[in-house]
C-alpha positions as MATLAB code, in Angstrom:
seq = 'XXXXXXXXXXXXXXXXXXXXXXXXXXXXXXXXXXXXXXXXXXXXXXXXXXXXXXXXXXXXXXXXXXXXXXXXXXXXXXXXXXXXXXXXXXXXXXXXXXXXXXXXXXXXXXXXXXXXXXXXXXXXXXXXXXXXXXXXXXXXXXXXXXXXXXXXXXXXXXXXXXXXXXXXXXXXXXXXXXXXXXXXXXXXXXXXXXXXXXXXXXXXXXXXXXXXXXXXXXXXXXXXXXXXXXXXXXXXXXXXXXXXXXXXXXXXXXXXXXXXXXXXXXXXXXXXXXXXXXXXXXXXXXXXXXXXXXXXXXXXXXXXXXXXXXXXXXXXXXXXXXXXXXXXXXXXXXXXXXXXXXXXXXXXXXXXXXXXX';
ca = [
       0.000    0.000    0.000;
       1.227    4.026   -0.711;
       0.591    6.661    2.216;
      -2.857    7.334    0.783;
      -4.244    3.869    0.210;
      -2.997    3.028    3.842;
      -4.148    6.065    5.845;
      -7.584    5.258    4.072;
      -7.531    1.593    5.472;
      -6.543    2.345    8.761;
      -9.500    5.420    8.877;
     -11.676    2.468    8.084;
     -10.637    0.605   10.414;
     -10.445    3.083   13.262;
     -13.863    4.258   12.214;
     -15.161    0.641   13.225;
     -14.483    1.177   16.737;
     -15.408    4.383   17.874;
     -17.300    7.433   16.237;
     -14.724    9.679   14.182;
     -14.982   13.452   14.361;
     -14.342   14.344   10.736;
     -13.382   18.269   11.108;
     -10.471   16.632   13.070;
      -9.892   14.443   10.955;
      -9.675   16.625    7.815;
      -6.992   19.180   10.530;
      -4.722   15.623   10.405;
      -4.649   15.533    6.956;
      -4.013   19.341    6.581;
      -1.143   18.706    9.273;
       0.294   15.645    7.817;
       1.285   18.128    4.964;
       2.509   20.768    7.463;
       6.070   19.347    7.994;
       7.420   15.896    7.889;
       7.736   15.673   11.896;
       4.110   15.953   12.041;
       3.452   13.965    9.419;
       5.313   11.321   11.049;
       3.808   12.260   14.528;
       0.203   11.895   12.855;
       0.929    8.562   10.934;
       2.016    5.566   13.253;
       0.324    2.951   10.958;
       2.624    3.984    7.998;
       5.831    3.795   10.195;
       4.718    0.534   11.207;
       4.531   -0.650    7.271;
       7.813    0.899    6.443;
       9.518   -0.339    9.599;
       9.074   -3.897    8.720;
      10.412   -2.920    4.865;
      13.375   -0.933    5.869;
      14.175   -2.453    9.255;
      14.030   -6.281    8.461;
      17.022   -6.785   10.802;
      15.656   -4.956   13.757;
      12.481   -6.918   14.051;
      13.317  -10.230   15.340;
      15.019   -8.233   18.072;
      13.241   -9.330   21.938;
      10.125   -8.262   22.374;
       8.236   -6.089   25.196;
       5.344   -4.240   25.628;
       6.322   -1.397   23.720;
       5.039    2.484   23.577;
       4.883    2.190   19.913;
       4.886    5.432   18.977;
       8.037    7.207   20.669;
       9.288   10.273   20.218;
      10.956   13.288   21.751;
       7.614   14.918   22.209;
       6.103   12.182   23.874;
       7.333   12.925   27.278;
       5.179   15.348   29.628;
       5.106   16.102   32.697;
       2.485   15.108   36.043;
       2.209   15.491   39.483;
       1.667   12.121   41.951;
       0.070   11.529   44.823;
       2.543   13.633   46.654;
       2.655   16.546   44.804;
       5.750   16.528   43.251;
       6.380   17.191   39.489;
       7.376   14.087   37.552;
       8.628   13.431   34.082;
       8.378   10.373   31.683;
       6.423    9.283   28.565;
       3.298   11.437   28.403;
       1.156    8.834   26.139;
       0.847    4.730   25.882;
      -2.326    4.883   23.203;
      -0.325    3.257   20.663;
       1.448    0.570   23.434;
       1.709   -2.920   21.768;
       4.274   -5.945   22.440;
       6.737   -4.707   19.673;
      10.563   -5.961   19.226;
      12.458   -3.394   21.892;
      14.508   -1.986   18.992;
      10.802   -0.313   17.513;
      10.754    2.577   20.303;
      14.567    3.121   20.063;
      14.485    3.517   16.155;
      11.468    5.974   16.286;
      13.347    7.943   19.051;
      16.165    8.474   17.167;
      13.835    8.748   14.241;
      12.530   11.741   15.879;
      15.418   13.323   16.852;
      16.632   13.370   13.351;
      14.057   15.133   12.199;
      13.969   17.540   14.899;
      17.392   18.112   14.563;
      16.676   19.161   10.492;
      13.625   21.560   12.309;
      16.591   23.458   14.155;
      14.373   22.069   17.588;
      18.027   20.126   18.597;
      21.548   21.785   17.557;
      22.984   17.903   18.087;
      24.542   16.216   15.271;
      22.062   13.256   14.506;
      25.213   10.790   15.473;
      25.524   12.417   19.192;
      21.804   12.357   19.554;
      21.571    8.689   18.705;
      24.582    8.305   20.860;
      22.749    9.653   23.443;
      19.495    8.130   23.453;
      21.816    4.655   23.267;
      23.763    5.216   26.479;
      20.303    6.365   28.665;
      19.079    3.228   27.658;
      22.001    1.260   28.334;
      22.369    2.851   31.749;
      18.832    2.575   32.345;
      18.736   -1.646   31.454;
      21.704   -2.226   33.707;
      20.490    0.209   36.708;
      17.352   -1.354   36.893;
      15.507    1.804   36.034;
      14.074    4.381   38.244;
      11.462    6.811   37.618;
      12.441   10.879   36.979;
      10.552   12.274   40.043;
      11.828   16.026   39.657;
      12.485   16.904   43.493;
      16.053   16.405   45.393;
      17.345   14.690   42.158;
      17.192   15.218   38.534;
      17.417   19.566   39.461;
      18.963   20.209   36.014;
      15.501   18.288   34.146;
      13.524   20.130   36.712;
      15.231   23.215   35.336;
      14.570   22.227   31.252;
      11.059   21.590   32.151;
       9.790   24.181   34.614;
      10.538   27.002   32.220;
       8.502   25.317   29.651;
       5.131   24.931   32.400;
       2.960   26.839   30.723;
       1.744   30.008   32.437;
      -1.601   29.340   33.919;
      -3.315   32.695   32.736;
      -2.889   32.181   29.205;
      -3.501   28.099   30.115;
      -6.716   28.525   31.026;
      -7.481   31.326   28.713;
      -7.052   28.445   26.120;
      -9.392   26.353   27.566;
     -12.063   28.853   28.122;
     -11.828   30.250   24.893;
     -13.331   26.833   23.609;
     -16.665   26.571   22.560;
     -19.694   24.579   24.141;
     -19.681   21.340   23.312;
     -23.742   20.682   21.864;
     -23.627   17.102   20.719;
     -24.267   14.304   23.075;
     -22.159   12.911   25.517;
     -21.418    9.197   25.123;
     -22.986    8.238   28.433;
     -19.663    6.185   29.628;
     -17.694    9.444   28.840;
     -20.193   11.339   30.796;
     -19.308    9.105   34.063;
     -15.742    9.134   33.150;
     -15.729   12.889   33.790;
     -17.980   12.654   36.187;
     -15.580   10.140   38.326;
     -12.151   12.549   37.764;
     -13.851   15.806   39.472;
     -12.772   15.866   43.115;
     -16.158   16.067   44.204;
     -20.126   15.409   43.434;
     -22.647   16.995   41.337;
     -20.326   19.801   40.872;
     -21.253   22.350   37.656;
     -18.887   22.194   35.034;
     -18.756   23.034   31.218;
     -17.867   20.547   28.419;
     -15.882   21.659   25.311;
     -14.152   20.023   22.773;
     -10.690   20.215   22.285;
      -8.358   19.188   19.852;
      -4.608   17.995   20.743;
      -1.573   15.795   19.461;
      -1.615   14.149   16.194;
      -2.102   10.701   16.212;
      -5.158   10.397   18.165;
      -6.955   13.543   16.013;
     -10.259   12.720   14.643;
     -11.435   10.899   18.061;
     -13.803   12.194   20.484;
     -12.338   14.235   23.263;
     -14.234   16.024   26.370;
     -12.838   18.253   28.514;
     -14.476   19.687   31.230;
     -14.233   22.826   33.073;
     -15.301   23.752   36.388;
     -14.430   26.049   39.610;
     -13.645   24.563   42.919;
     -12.487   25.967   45.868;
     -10.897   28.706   44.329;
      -9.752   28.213   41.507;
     -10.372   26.448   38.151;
      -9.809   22.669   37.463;
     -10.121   20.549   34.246;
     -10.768   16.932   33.518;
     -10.725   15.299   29.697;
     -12.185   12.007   28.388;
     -10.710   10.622   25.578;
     -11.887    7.696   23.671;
      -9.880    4.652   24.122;
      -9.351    2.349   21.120;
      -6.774   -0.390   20.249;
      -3.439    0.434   19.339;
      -2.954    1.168   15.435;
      -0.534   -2.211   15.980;
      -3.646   -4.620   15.780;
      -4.838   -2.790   12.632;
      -1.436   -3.672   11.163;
      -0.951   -7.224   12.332;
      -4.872   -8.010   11.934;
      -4.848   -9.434   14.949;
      -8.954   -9.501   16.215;
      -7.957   -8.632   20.196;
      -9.561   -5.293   20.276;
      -8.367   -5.059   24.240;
      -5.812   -1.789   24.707;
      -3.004   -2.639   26.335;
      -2.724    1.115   27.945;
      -3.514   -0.074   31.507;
      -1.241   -2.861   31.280;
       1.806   -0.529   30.148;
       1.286    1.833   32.831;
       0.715   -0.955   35.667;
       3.755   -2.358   34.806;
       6.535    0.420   33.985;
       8.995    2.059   36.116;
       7.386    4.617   36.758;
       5.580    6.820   39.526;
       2.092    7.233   38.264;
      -0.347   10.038   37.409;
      -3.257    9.465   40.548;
      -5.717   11.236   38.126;
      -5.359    8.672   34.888;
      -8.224    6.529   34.965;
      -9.313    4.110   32.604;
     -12.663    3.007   32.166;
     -14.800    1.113   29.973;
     -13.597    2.495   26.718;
     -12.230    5.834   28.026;
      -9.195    7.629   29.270;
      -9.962   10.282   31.857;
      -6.579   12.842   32.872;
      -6.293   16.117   34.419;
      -5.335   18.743   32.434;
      -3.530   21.629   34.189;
      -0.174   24.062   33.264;
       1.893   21.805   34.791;
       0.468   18.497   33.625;
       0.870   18.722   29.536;
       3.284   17.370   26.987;
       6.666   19.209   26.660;
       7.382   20.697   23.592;
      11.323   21.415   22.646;
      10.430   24.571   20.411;
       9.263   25.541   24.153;
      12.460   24.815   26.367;
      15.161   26.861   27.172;
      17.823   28.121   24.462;
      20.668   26.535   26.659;
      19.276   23.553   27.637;
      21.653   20.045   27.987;
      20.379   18.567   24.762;
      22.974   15.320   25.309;
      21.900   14.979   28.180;
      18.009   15.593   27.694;
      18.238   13.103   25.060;
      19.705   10.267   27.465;
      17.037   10.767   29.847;
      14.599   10.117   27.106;
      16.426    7.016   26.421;
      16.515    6.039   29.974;
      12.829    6.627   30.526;
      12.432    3.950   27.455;
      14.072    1.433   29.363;
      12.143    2.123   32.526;
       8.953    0.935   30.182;
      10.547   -2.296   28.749;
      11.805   -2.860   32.092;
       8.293   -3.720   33.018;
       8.673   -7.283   30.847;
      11.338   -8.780   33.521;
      12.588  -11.387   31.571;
      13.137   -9.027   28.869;
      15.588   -7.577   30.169;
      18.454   -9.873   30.131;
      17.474  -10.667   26.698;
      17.894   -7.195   25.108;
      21.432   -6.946   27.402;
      22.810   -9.497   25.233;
      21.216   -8.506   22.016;
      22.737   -4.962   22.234;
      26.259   -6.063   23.260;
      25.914   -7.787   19.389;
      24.742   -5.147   17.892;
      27.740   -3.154   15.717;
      28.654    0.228   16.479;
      26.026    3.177   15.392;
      23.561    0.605   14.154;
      21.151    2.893   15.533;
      22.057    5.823   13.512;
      22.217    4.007   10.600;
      18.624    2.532   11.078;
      17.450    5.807   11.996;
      19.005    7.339    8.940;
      17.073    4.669    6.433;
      13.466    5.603    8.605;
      14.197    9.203    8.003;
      15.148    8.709    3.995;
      12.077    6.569    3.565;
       9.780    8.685    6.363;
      10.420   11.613    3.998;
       9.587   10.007    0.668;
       6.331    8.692    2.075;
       5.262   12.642    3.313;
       6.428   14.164   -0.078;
       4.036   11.466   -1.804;
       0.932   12.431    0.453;
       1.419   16.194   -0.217;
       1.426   15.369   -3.932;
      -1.845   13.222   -3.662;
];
């Protein structure tokens, strides 16, 4: 299949499992043309086609449950049950049991092509260099999540400038029209279950975020409570794009599972329920964005903790780990820049040939 007979089938597909909101849909498309980093954001099922093509010798690599869709802006930050500000993949909507090598190649896929956006000054060697040894450190460590307190002060640093400034946050938000179609009645409770207490008023919009999941249903609502304002979002839940490609029939999402069993000190408002994912949304609970952080940032060193925040998720398959030890130590030197290379020659050809269509 070419970009546009495969984005078709996968539409098809999608649209088989939950309603599709087509204005959203169509703001994809437009944004698929945009630039080739979102048009490789936006179009997971194509990487996974061209993965198996260009990456033959990366797929029999050990398996784990995978994030499937990596890249450097798929980290975010949270707060947990303590308060404190933590940092680590920011989305698992894609998670599938995928050869380990999958969400190091689309890392470093990523950086390439962030790099060639002037959103990393690295050379696209060093960065792959980088992600490599976070990973490396992270397997034989053990892994351990970034909390962003005593330790990790120079992430804490990156990050906190980038928090986005609550005025113009919630500005945003409010700015967003009225939703006026119905509420799925499991969405409905979904909300319903997130606010931190009863019967209390809010107003539902719809909002429209990332790439990948665009043309889903997404309700967010806002309300004031004890002084201040607080927001809640329900996003529909499907499959990850991974059964579409394998056509595999096990509609289950493996998103709880991923999250359950990673590294990782969890968000206490992600809840998953019956076909929904329900998050707080606040300044300093959103995605990071590099166009956002500060001029002088550590990008070695940013890039490492990316790759050792990948290893705290495989490290939740416990066998695996041993496994991918060995099959690293046999893997030649910069084999990761060299399969991130082929992703970004062949990533690039596929977007130039769906803003011709």
């Amino acid at each position: 299949m070419n970009c546009k007979e495969a984005t078709e089938s996968y539409e098809s597909w999608l649209g088989q499992r939950t309603p599709i909101i087509k204005a959203d849909l169509l703001l994809k498309h437009q944004q698929m043309s945009a630039d080739v980093f979102s048009f490789m954001r936006a179009t997971f099922y194509r990487w996974l086609e061209l993965w198996k093509e260009t990456c033959a010798d990366l797929t029999n690599a050990p398996v784990v449950l995978a994030v499937g869709d990596l890249h450097v802006e798929n980290f975010g930050t949270w707060r947990d049950q303590e308060g404190r500000l933590v940092w680590g993949v920011n989305d698992f909507d894609e998670a599938f049991d995928l050869p380990y090598t999958n969400d190091l190649v689309r890392l470093a896929l990523s950086a390439h092509l962030a790099i060639s956006a002037n959103h990393l000054a690295l050379r696209p060697a060093d960065a792959c260099e980088a992600i490599l040894k976070g990973y490396a450190k992270g397997l034989k460590e053990g892994g351990s999540p970034f909390v962003l307190a005593e330790r990790h002060q120079w992430l804490r640093t990156t990050v906190a400038g980038e928090l986005r400034d609550p005025v113009k946050f919630w500005e945003k938000l409010n700015d967003l029209p009225t939703n006026k179609a119905r509420i799925p009645g499991r969405a409905a409770k979904a909300l319903n279950s997130a606010l931190p207490a009863k019967k209390l008023p809010y107003r539902v919009v719809h909002r429209t975020a990332g790439l990948g999941s665009l043309g889903r249903q997404r309700f967010v609502a806002l309300a004031q409570w004890n002084g201040g304002q607080i927001a809640r979002e329900a996003k529909a839940l499907v499959p990850s794009t991974c059964v579409w490609f394998s056509g595999k029939k096990d509609d289950r999402s493996q998103y709880d599972r991923i999250v359950r069993q990673a590294i990782r000190c969890p968000d206490p408002f992600l809840d998953l329920r019956k076909g929904w994912i329900a998050r707080r949304l606040a300044p300093d609970c959103s995605r990071v964005e590099l166009a956002n952080l500060p001029k002088d940032h550590d990008e070695s060193r940013l890039l490492e903790a990316m790759g050792a925040e990948t290893a705290n998720v495989h490290l939740g398959n416990k066998r695996a780990a041993g496994k991918i030890k060995r099959d690293l130590s046999k893997r030649p030197d910069g084999w990761l820049h060299t399969a991130a290379k082929a992703m970004v020659r062949v990533t690039i050809e596929d977007w130039q040939s769906w803003s011709r269509r």
